[in-house]
Structures are given as C-alpha cells and as structure tokens.
Amino acid sequence: MEGKAIRLQSLRKSFGRTDAVAGVDLEIADGEFFSMLGPSGSGKTTVLRLIAGFEAPTSGTIELAGSDVTRLAPFGRDVHTVFQDYALFPHMTLEENVAYGLKVRKVSKTARTKQAREALASVQLADFGARRPSQLSGGQRQRVALARALVGRPKVLLLDEPLGALDLKLREQMQVELKAIQREVGITFVFVTHDQEEALTMSDRIAVFNQGRIEQVGTPAEIYERPASAFVAGFVGTSNLLKDRAAEQIVGSQGTYSVRPEKIRLFTESPGSAAGYKPDHSSATGTVAEVVYLGDATRFLVDLDAGGRLTAVQQNLETSSEDVAAFRGSRVTLRWHQRHNFRVPEAR
Ligand code: ATP
C-alpha cells in the first residue's frame, strides 16, 4: 500500500464573501501525477497555495506525509512550487539559479555544484549551465525552473499552470518531458491546469473543480468515459448530452446521457435502410448545422429531430475540406453502439 503524500480534510478558504474553496476532501498518493482541473476561478490555485502554505485555510486540515502542517509556514513544508512565470534570477547563470536554494540552505559549494549539474542534466540542459535566462527559449526557461524545483528533492512538487505561457508545440513537447521526468524522479506532482487535454494526457488521476468544490476524482479514462455530472461531461471533452425528449426517443429512457463524439458514426442514408440499422445501436436523425474541418478529422454539429444537438467526429480517411463543407445543411443519420450511452448522475 502506497503512502499518502497529501491529505486535505474539509478544506475551506473564504476571501470576504467569496468561498474560493468550499469544502474539499482529497488524498493524493506518494509518487502520483495528480492534476487539478477546472475553469478559471474554480479554486484550483487557492488549493495549491493552501498546500504550499502561502494562504491559511478558513477551516479544515492539511497533512503532508501523515503530519498535520496546517499551521506551519511555507518553509516548514516539504514542498516546492513552480509558478507559471518561472521567476528565474536574470543576473545569475542557470547553474547559479538552480543552486541558489541549496546555498540558502547552507549546502557546501562542491555539493551544490554537483547537485545543480545533475538537476540540469535531468531536464536535458547539461550543457547550458553557464548561460543566463535571457539566452534561453521559453521551454528551456521552463525546464530550468523545474531543475531548480527538483534540486532540493522535495517530496511534493506543486505546479501552477507551468506550461501556460508556451506555444502549443512546445507545450506538447514539455508535457511529454514533464511526465518522463516525474516518472524518473518519483516525486509527487500536483499540477494545476484548465486545459482538459493536458490533464488527460499527463495525469495518473484528476480532480475536476467547479465553484470551489471537487465534482469528481478519477483516472483520465474514468473522468472521460464515466463523468460524474453534466458539468464534468461538458468540461472534459465536448459536451454531448442527450436529455428530455431526445433521451426518451433515442436512448429509450429518461435521464441525461453523455455520448462521446468519436463514438458516433455519421451516414447520409436513412436509418431504415439495411445499412443503417443495427439492433444494439442507438440512432438519431438530424440536420448538419455546422462542419469544422480539423485536418486529420472533421467535426459535425448535428441538430437532432428529437431536440438538442450532438457533435460527431469522423476521421478524414478519404475526404478533403471541400468534401466536408458540402455536408452543411444535409440530412444525416447518426449511429453509435448503445454501450456508449453513459447515464450522467443527476446533480447532487
Ligand atoms: P484560474 O484558473 O483563473 O487561476 P482558479 O481555479 O485557480 O482560477 P482561484 O485562483 O483559486 O481559481 O480563485 C478562486 C476564487 O477565489 C476566485 O473567485 C477568485 O477571484 C477568488 N480569489 C482568489 N484569491 C483571492 C484573493 N487573494 N482575494 C480575493 N479573492 C480571491
């Protein structure tokens, strides 16, 4: 059984009349890559700052590795925070930047040079130690910030949207690198992001935040395939919900159902035709309202005859952008296997 790196109990934080964190219970295991995902203002950063000790909770407790640290100052906690803006010292070389924290802790010069070099090597910047931050790309700067965090070997690394300032390509590259570094060093990562794709690709588990509360905690697959609420279904992935009359007619029962766009196939023939019918499939007729060409795939937004709208994503196996544009306004049948109708629990 793995130990618990972090345990939050009934955690609350109010700023005046705003309940930034409105009762959070959470356990994060040793060595986990854990993401806190949610829209702007949902309380993720505040939870991170509470764990780091930059804010004191209004009520509730915070444990790190089994000890209550709720009342400890930030420097008394075995965590390190990496902020979005990196906060590197411009007048110092990278090696000095990385070694700085060790110097403050009175580690000997030989030991800190050795450790700083190792940390730079772990983020693939072994040959860059003599440069200054201004001589680096954004992604390299990000890696220096990470090396500086890793050098002290904290038990827990808190990362607040660390890739937010990078362009898409660099961001995707850093996602892979960050995950590899985390696997290698075995430190617990708590990663704040509002980017659902980032959370899905990097995390062992994700907590989805909404208005200061956690709506669901689970693995990426659990969150994506079995959303615990309509909010989660909508925030993680495209909101594709069947409800009211559409649920009754298409799924055959009342309630709210989520069906992921990539599970839906789109046909131009009518559902009654031989090719269009399968007994264990759900089908729906409608009109294509919008076509979005994505290069590798196309997204079709279909207004259903039964009410509501579904998005279907099809790979562009043989179609081009001219072909897909012609679909706008056409009558189509959507079909997907019944097992992809996931009933979304009612709001609590
Ligand atoms: P973002 O993704 O935009 O950073 P977030 O999910 O991290 O959002 P928080 O920064 O935790 O959200 O903020 C949660 C709520 O608390 C917001 O309504 C915010 O305005 C409020 N808040 C945060 N810090 C303070 C503060 N120091 N004083 C007053 N209100 C605050």
Short mmCIF file of C-alpha atoms and ligand atoms in Angstrom, two decimals:
data_model
loop_
_atom_site.label_atom_id
_atom_site.label_comp_id
_atom_site.label_asym_id
_atom_site.label_seq_id
_atom_site.Cartn_x
_atom_site.Cartn_y
_atom_site.Cartn_z
CA MET A 1 0.00 0.00 0.00
CA GLU A 2 1.42 3.36 -1.04
CA GLY A 3 1.71 6.14 1.49
CA LYS A 4 -0.29 9.33 1.33
CA ALA A 5 1.65 12.36 0.20
CA ILE A 6 -1.19 14.79 0.79
CA ARG A 7 -4.44 14.66 2.68
CA LEU A 8 -6.95 17.51 2.71
CA GLN A 9 -9.93 17.37 5.02
CA SER A 10 -12.95 19.69 4.89
CA LEU A 11 -10.71 22.40 3.49
CA ARG A 12 -12.27 25.84 3.15
CA LYS A 13 -10.96 29.24 2.20
CA SER A 14 -13.08 32.37 2.02
CA PHE A 15 -11.97 35.78 0.78
CA GLY A 16 -14.60 38.11 2.17
CA ARG A 17 -17.82 36.72 0.80
CA THR A 18 -16.18 34.56 -1.89
CA ASP A 19 -15.83 30.89 -0.98
CA ALA A 20 -12.78 30.21 -3.13
CA VAL A 21 -12.52 26.71 -1.65
CA ALA A 22 -15.83 25.45 -0.33
CA GLY A 23 -15.09 22.13 1.40
CA VAL A 24 -12.50 19.93 -0.28
CA ASP A 25 -11.58 16.40 0.82
CA LEU A 26 -8.77 14.80 -1.11
CA GLU A 27 -5.99 12.22 -0.79
CA ILE A 28 -3.00 12.12 -3.12
CA ALA A 29 -0.69 9.10 -3.06
CA ASP A 30 3.11 9.12 -2.98
CA GLY A 31 4.57 9.39 -6.47
CA GLU A 32 1.29 10.25 -8.13
CA PHE A 33 0.96 12.67 -11.04
CA PHE A 34 -2.18 14.38 -9.85
CA SER A 35 -3.93 17.18 -11.75
CA MET A 36 -6.42 19.73 -10.53
CA LEU A 37 -8.56 20.67 -13.49
CA GLY A 38 -11.31 23.27 -13.68
CA PRO A 39 -12.42 26.54 -15.22
CA SER A 40 -10.99 29.90 -14.22
CA GLY A 41 -11.99 30.83 -10.69
CA SER A 42 -12.93 27.30 -9.60
CA GLY A 43 -10.45 27.31 -6.71
CA LYS A 44 -7.56 25.18 -8.01
CA THR A 45 -4.82 27.75 -7.42
CA THR A 46 -6.14 28.52 -3.96
CA VAL A 47 -5.96 24.82 -3.03
CA LEU A 48 -2.38 24.74 -4.30
CA ARG A 49 -1.48 27.84 -2.29
CA LEU A 50 -3.07 26.31 0.81
CA ILE A 51 -0.96 23.16 0.37
CA ALA A 52 2.17 25.31 -0.08
CA GLY A 53 1.30 27.41 2.95
CA PHE A 54 1.03 30.77 1.12
CA GLU A 55 -2.55 31.00 2.37
CA ALA A 56 -4.04 29.84 5.68
CA PRO A 57 -7.34 27.95 5.43
CA THR A 58 -10.52 29.38 6.94
CA SER A 59 -11.13 25.86 8.27
CA GLY A 60 -10.05 22.29 7.64
CA THR A 61 -6.71 20.49 7.77
CA ILE A 62 -3.75 19.76 5.52
CA GLU A 63 -1.48 16.76 6.05
CA LEU A 64 1.78 16.11 4.24
CA ALA A 65 3.20 12.58 4.55
CA GLY A 66 0.92 11.93 7.51
CA SER A 67 1.78 15.05 9.56
CA ASP A 68 -0.58 17.94 10.10
CA VAL A 69 1.08 21.02 8.57
CA THR A 70 -1.99 23.27 8.60
CA ARG A 71 -0.27 25.80 10.83
CA LEU A 72 3.26 25.51 9.50
CA ALA A 73 4.90 28.31 7.47
CA PRO A 74 5.75 27.54 3.81
CA PHE A 75 9.44 26.85 4.52
CA GLY A 76 8.47 24.26 7.14
CA ARG A 77 6.72 22.17 4.47
CA ASP A 78 8.50 19.65 2.28
CA VAL A 79 7.02 21.00 -0.96
CA HIS A 80 8.23 23.20 -3.79
CA THR A 81 6.09 25.39 -6.02
CA VAL A 82 6.75 26.07 -9.71
CA PHE A 83 4.89 29.13 -10.94
CA GLN A 84 3.87 29.99 -14.47
CA ASP A 85 6.24 32.95 -14.70
CA TYR A 86 9.31 30.84 -13.74
CA ALA A 87 10.77 33.62 -11.54
CA LEU A 88 14.42 32.98 -12.52
CA PHE A 89 17.12 35.41 -11.43
CA PRO A 90 18.22 37.23 -14.62
CA HIS A 91 21.72 38.14 -13.39
CA MET A 92 22.65 34.58 -12.44
CA THR A 93 23.76 31.74 -14.69
CA LEU A 94 21.49 28.72 -14.94
CA GLU A 95 23.73 26.74 -12.65
CA GLU A 96 23.63 29.51 -10.05
CA ASN A 97 19.87 29.78 -10.45
CA VAL A 98 19.45 26.09 -9.81
CA ALA A 99 21.96 26.01 -6.92
CA TYR A 100 20.53 29.08 -5.19
CA GLY A 101 18.07 27.22 -2.95
CA LEU A 102 20.85 24.92 -1.78
CA LYS A 103 23.05 27.90 -0.99
CA VAL A 104 20.30 29.34 1.19
CA ARG A 105 20.19 26.01 2.98
CA LYS A 106 23.97 26.20 3.55
CA VAL A 107 24.87 23.20 1.40
CA SER A 108 28.62 23.22 0.63
CA LYS A 109 29.79 24.69 -2.67
CA THR A 110 31.07 21.38 -4.08
CA ALA A 111 27.89 19.56 -3.15
CA ARG A 112 25.60 22.21 -4.58
CA THR A 113 27.51 22.47 -7.87
CA LYS A 114 27.28 18.71 -8.26
CA GLN A 115 23.56 18.63 -7.45
CA ALA A 116 22.78 21.61 -9.69
CA ARG A 117 24.55 19.92 -12.61
CA GLU A 118 22.65 16.71 -12.01
CA ALA A 119 19.36 18.60 -11.90
CA LEU A 120 20.17 20.44 -15.14
CA ALA A 121 21.09 17.13 -16.75
CA SER A 122 17.76 15.63 -15.68
CA VAL A 123 15.95 18.31 -17.71
CA GLN A 124 18.35 17.90 -20.64
CA LEU A 125 20.20 21.17 -20.10
CA ALA A 126 23.55 19.73 -19.06
CA ASP A 127 25.49 21.94 -21.47
CA PHE A 128 23.65 25.15 -20.64
CA GLY A 129 24.84 25.75 -17.06
CA ALA A 130 26.91 28.85 -17.90
CA ARG A 131 24.14 30.66 -19.80
CA ARG A 132 21.82 33.28 -18.40
CA PRO A 133 18.00 33.05 -18.53
CA SER A 134 17.79 35.69 -21.29
CA GLN A 135 19.71 33.35 -23.61
CA LEU A 136 17.06 30.66 -23.46
CA SER A 137 13.79 29.81 -25.18
CA GLY A 138 10.58 29.74 -23.18
CA GLY A 139 10.62 25.95 -22.97
CA GLN A 140 14.23 25.93 -21.79
CA ARG A 141 13.43 28.50 -19.13
CA GLN A 142 10.59 26.31 -18.02
CA ARG A 143 12.97 23.40 -17.67
CA VAL A 144 15.38 25.49 -15.58
CA ALA A 145 12.52 26.35 -13.25
CA LEU A 146 11.84 22.66 -13.00
CA ALA A 147 15.51 21.82 -12.35
CA ARG A 148 15.53 24.40 -9.58
CA ALA A 149 12.48 22.73 -8.05
CA LEU A 150 13.92 19.22 -8.38
CA VAL A 151 17.36 20.00 -6.95
CA GLY A 152 16.13 20.15 -3.36
CA ARG A 153 14.42 16.75 -3.83
CA PRO A 154 11.12 17.87 -2.32
CA LYS A 155 8.58 15.15 -1.53
CA VAL A 156 5.94 17.10 -3.41
CA LEU A 157 6.14 19.45 -6.37
CA LEU A 158 3.28 21.89 -6.85
CA LEU A 159 2.95 23.23 -10.39
CA ASP A 160 0.59 26.09 -11.18
CA GLU A 161 -0.14 26.12 -14.94
CA PRO A 162 3.59 25.75 -15.61
CA LEU A 163 3.10 25.36 -19.35
CA GLY A 164 0.58 28.17 -19.73
CA ALA A 165 2.97 30.62 -21.37
CA LEU A 166 4.30 28.24 -24.02
CA ASP A 167 3.11 27.87 -27.59
CA LEU A 168 1.21 24.72 -28.48
CA LYS A 169 4.08 22.76 -29.94
CA LEU A 170 6.43 23.46 -27.07
CA ARG A 171 3.66 22.80 -24.64
CA GLU A 172 3.03 19.34 -26.08
CA GLN A 173 6.74 18.60 -26.03
CA MET A 174 7.03 19.74 -22.40
CA GLN A 175 4.03 17.63 -21.41
CA VAL A 176 5.86 14.52 -22.54
CA GLU A 177 9.10 15.65 -20.89
CA LEU A 178 7.49 16.60 -17.60
CA LYS A 179 5.78 13.25 -17.38
CA ALA A 180 9.07 11.44 -18.15
CA ILE A 181 10.93 13.46 -15.50
CA GLN A 182 8.23 12.76 -12.94
CA ARG A 183 8.38 9.03 -13.66
CA GLU A 184 12.14 9.08 -13.32
CA VAL A 185 12.43 11.06 -10.09
CA GLY A 186 9.32 9.57 -8.45
CA ILE A 187 8.27 12.86 -6.81
CA THR A 188 4.57 13.52 -6.25
CA PHE A 189 3.38 16.13 -8.75
CA VAL A 190 0.31 18.26 -8.16
CA PHE A 191 -0.42 20.01 -11.40
CA VAL A 192 -2.95 22.82 -11.84
CA THR A 193 -4.39 23.34 -15.29
CA HIS A 194 -7.57 24.49 -17.01
CA ASP A 195 -6.61 22.52 -20.13
CA GLN A 196 -8.51 19.24 -20.18
CA GLU A 197 -6.34 17.65 -22.83
CA GLU A 198 -3.23 18.38 -20.82
CA ALA A 199 -4.80 16.84 -17.71
CA LEU A 200 -5.97 13.76 -19.63
CA THR A 201 -2.60 13.07 -21.26
CA MET A 202 -0.36 13.60 -18.24
CA SER A 203 -2.15 12.52 -15.09
CA ASP A 204 -2.48 9.34 -13.07
CA ARG A 205 -5.58 10.88 -11.54
CA ILE A 206 -7.52 14.12 -11.96
CA ALA A 207 -9.76 16.16 -9.66
CA VAL A 208 -12.31 18.25 -11.56
CA PHE A 209 -13.10 21.52 -9.76
CA ASN A 210 -16.24 23.60 -10.05
CA GLN A 211 -17.04 26.59 -7.85
CA GLY A 212 -14.67 25.71 -5.04
CA ARG A 213 -15.66 22.06 -4.89
CA ILE A 214 -14.44 18.83 -6.43
CA GLU A 215 -17.04 17.32 -8.75
CA GLN A 216 -15.12 14.13 -9.47
CA VAL A 217 -11.79 12.45 -8.77
CA GLY A 218 -10.65 9.64 -11.04
CA THR A 219 -8.27 8.35 -13.66
CA PRO A 220 -8.36 10.11 -17.03
CA ALA A 221 -10.41 7.26 -18.51
CA GLU A 222 -12.91 7.33 -15.64
CA ILE A 223 -13.35 11.08 -15.90
CA TYR A 224 -13.73 11.00 -19.67
CA GLU A 225 -15.84 7.89 -20.06
CA ARG A 226 -17.88 7.98 -16.87
CA PRO A 227 -18.36 11.65 -15.95
CA ALA A 228 -19.97 12.02 -12.53
CA SER A 229 -22.02 15.06 -13.51
CA ALA A 230 -23.18 17.05 -16.50
CA PHE A 231 -20.56 19.66 -15.58
CA VAL A 232 -17.71 17.14 -15.84
CA ALA A 233 -19.12 15.71 -19.07
CA GLY A 234 -19.14 19.21 -20.52
CA PHE A 235 -15.83 20.45 -19.19
CA VAL A 236 -13.81 17.36 -20.05
CA GLY A 237 -14.32 16.79 -23.74
CA THR A 238 -17.12 18.08 -25.93
CA SER A 239 -20.43 18.37 -24.16
CA ASN A 240 -22.58 15.80 -25.92
CA LEU A 241 -25.68 15.26 -23.87
CA LEU A 242 -28.98 13.64 -24.68
CA LYS A 243 -31.75 14.72 -22.36
CA ASP A 244 -35.54 15.09 -22.09
CA ARG A 245 -37.33 14.06 -25.27
CA ALA A 246 -34.09 13.19 -27.10
CA ALA A 247 -33.11 10.77 -24.29
CA GLU A 248 -36.54 9.14 -24.33
CA GLN A 249 -36.67 8.75 -28.10
CA ILE A 250 -33.07 7.86 -28.81
CA VAL A 251 -31.89 6.00 -25.70
CA GLY A 252 -35.36 4.81 -24.76
CA SER A 253 -35.41 6.04 -21.18
CA GLN A 254 -35.50 9.22 -19.13
CA GLY A 255 -32.39 10.90 -17.74
CA THR A 256 -29.32 12.62 -19.10
CA TYR A 257 -26.88 10.63 -21.24
CA SER A 258 -23.40 11.51 -22.41
CA VAL A 259 -22.04 10.09 -25.67
CA ARG A 260 -18.54 10.97 -26.83
CA PRO A 261 -18.24 12.47 -30.36
CA GLU A 262 -15.66 9.95 -31.58
CA LYS A 263 -18.05 7.05 -30.85
CA ILE A 264 -20.68 8.37 -33.25
CA ARG A 265 -20.72 7.44 -36.93
CA LEU A 266 -22.41 9.60 -39.48
CA PHE A 267 -24.36 8.33 -42.51
CA THR A 268 -26.19 10.07 -45.26
CA GLU A 269 -28.64 7.22 -45.78
CA SER A 270 -31.90 6.95 -43.87
CA PRO A 271 -31.94 4.88 -40.66
CA GLY A 272 -34.49 2.43 -42.04
CA SER A 273 -32.22 1.30 -44.88
CA ALA A 274 -30.41 -2.02 -44.50
CA ALA A 275 -27.03 -0.39 -43.97
CA GLY A 276 -28.44 1.99 -41.37
CA TYR A 277 -29.96 -0.46 -38.94
CA LYS A 278 -28.31 -2.45 -36.17
CA PRO A 279 -30.24 -3.82 -33.18
CA ASP A 280 -27.71 -2.98 -30.44
CA HIS A 281 -27.10 0.55 -31.71
CA SER A 282 -28.72 3.87 -30.96
CA SER A 283 -29.53 6.05 -33.92
CA ALA A 284 -30.77 9.56 -34.44
CA THR A 285 -31.72 11.62 -37.46
CA GLY A 286 -30.96 15.28 -37.88
CA THR A 287 -29.58 18.10 -39.98
CA VAL A 288 -25.93 19.14 -40.15
CA ALA A 289 -25.77 22.66 -38.70
CA GLU A 290 -22.01 23.19 -38.78
CA VAL A 291 -18.96 21.48 -40.21
CA VAL A 292 -15.50 22.10 -38.73
CA TYR A 293 -12.56 20.79 -40.71
CA LEU A 294 -9.69 19.89 -38.35
CA GLY A 295 -7.17 18.48 -40.80
CA ASP A 296 -6.98 14.91 -39.53
CA ALA A 297 -10.67 14.78 -38.69
CA THR A 298 -13.91 16.69 -39.16
CA ARG A 299 -16.38 17.74 -36.50
CA PHE A 300 -20.05 17.68 -37.48
CA LEU A 301 -22.58 19.53 -35.34
CA VAL A 302 -25.95 17.95 -35.92
CA ASP A 303 -29.32 19.37 -34.82
CA LEU A 304 -31.41 16.36 -33.86
CA ASP A 305 -35.02 15.92 -34.92
CA ALA A 306 -35.71 14.78 -31.34
CA GLY A 307 -34.30 18.06 -29.98
CA GLY A 308 -30.81 19.11 -28.89
CA ARG A 309 -27.55 18.87 -30.76
CA LEU A 310 -24.83 16.23 -31.00
CA THR A 311 -21.28 16.52 -32.23
CA ALA A 312 -19.78 13.65 -34.21
CA VAL A 313 -16.09 13.48 -35.10
CA GLN A 314 -15.05 11.48 -38.17
CA GLN A 315 -11.51 10.75 -39.30
CA ASN A 316 -10.76 12.22 -42.72
CA LEU A 317 -9.83 8.91 -44.29
CA GLU A 318 -10.65 9.82 -47.84
CA THR A 319 -12.38 13.16 -47.60
CA SER A 320 -10.96 16.63 -48.19
CA SER A 321 -12.02 20.01 -46.84
CA GLU A 322 -14.14 20.68 -49.97
CA ASP A 323 -15.98 17.38 -49.49
CA VAL A 324 -16.84 18.00 -45.88
CA ALA A 325 -18.04 21.57 -46.44
CA ALA A 326 -20.75 20.21 -48.75
CA PHE A 327 -22.30 18.41 -45.76
CA ARG A 328 -23.66 21.62 -44.23
CA GLY A 329 -27.46 21.52 -44.25
CA SER A 330 -27.70 17.87 -45.26
CA ARG A 331 -29.90 15.28 -43.64
CA VAL A 332 -27.94 12.61 -41.78
CA THR A 333 -28.31 9.63 -39.52
CA LEU A 334 -26.03 9.24 -36.52
CA ARG A 335 -25.35 5.82 -35.10
CA TRP A 336 -23.34 4.51 -32.16
CA HIS A 337 -23.24 1.41 -30.02
CA GLN A 338 -25.62 1.50 -27.07
CA ARG A 339 -22.78 0.84 -24.64
CA HIS A 340 -21.53 4.36 -25.34
CA ASN A 341 -24.65 5.89 -23.82
CA PHE A 342 -23.38 6.78 -20.37
CA ARG A 343 -26.03 7.86 -17.91
CA VAL A 344 -24.85 11.02 -16.16
CA PRO A 345 -25.83 11.06 -12.46
CA GLU A 346 -28.32 13.80 -11.58
CA ALA A 347 -26.97 16.95 -9.95
CA ARG A 348 -26.45 16.45 -6.23
P1 ATP B 1 -7.52 30.35 -12.59
O1 ATP B 1 -7.50 29.15 -13.48
O2 ATP B 1 -8.12 31.55 -13.24
O3 ATP B 1 -6.23 30.61 -11.91
P2 ATP B 1 -8.50 29.05 -10.19
O4 ATP B 1 -9.41 27.90 -10.39
O5 ATP B 1 -7.12 28.76 -9.86
O6 ATP B 1 -8.60 30.02 -11.43
P3 ATP B 1 -8.55 30.61 -7.78
O7 ATP B 1 -7.42 31.47 -8.19
O8 ATP B 1 -8.29 29.58 -6.75
O9 ATP B 1 -9.20 29.92 -9.05
O10 ATP B 1 -9.73 31.55 -7.30
C1 ATP B 1 -10.95 31.07 -6.77
C2 ATP B 1 -11.83 32.25 -6.38
O11 ATP B 1 -11.26 32.96 -5.28
C3 ATP B 1 -12.00 33.28 -7.48
O12 ATP B 1 -13.33 33.74 -7.44
C4 ATP B 1 -11.02 34.38 -7.10
O13 ATP B 1 -11.45 35.63 -7.58
C5 ATP B 1 -11.03 34.32 -5.60
N1 ATP B 1 -9.74 34.72 -5.01
C6 ATP B 1 -8.56 34.08 -5.14
N2 ATP B 1 -7.59 34.69 -4.46
C7 ATP B 1 -8.16 35.78 -3.88
C8 ATP B 1 -7.67 36.83 -3.03
N3 ATP B 1 -6.39 36.88 -2.63
N4 ATP B 1 -8.54 37.77 -2.64
C9 ATP B 1 -9.84 37.71 -3.02
N5 ATP B 1 -10.36 36.76 -3.80
C10 ATP B 1 -9.54 35.80 -4.23
#
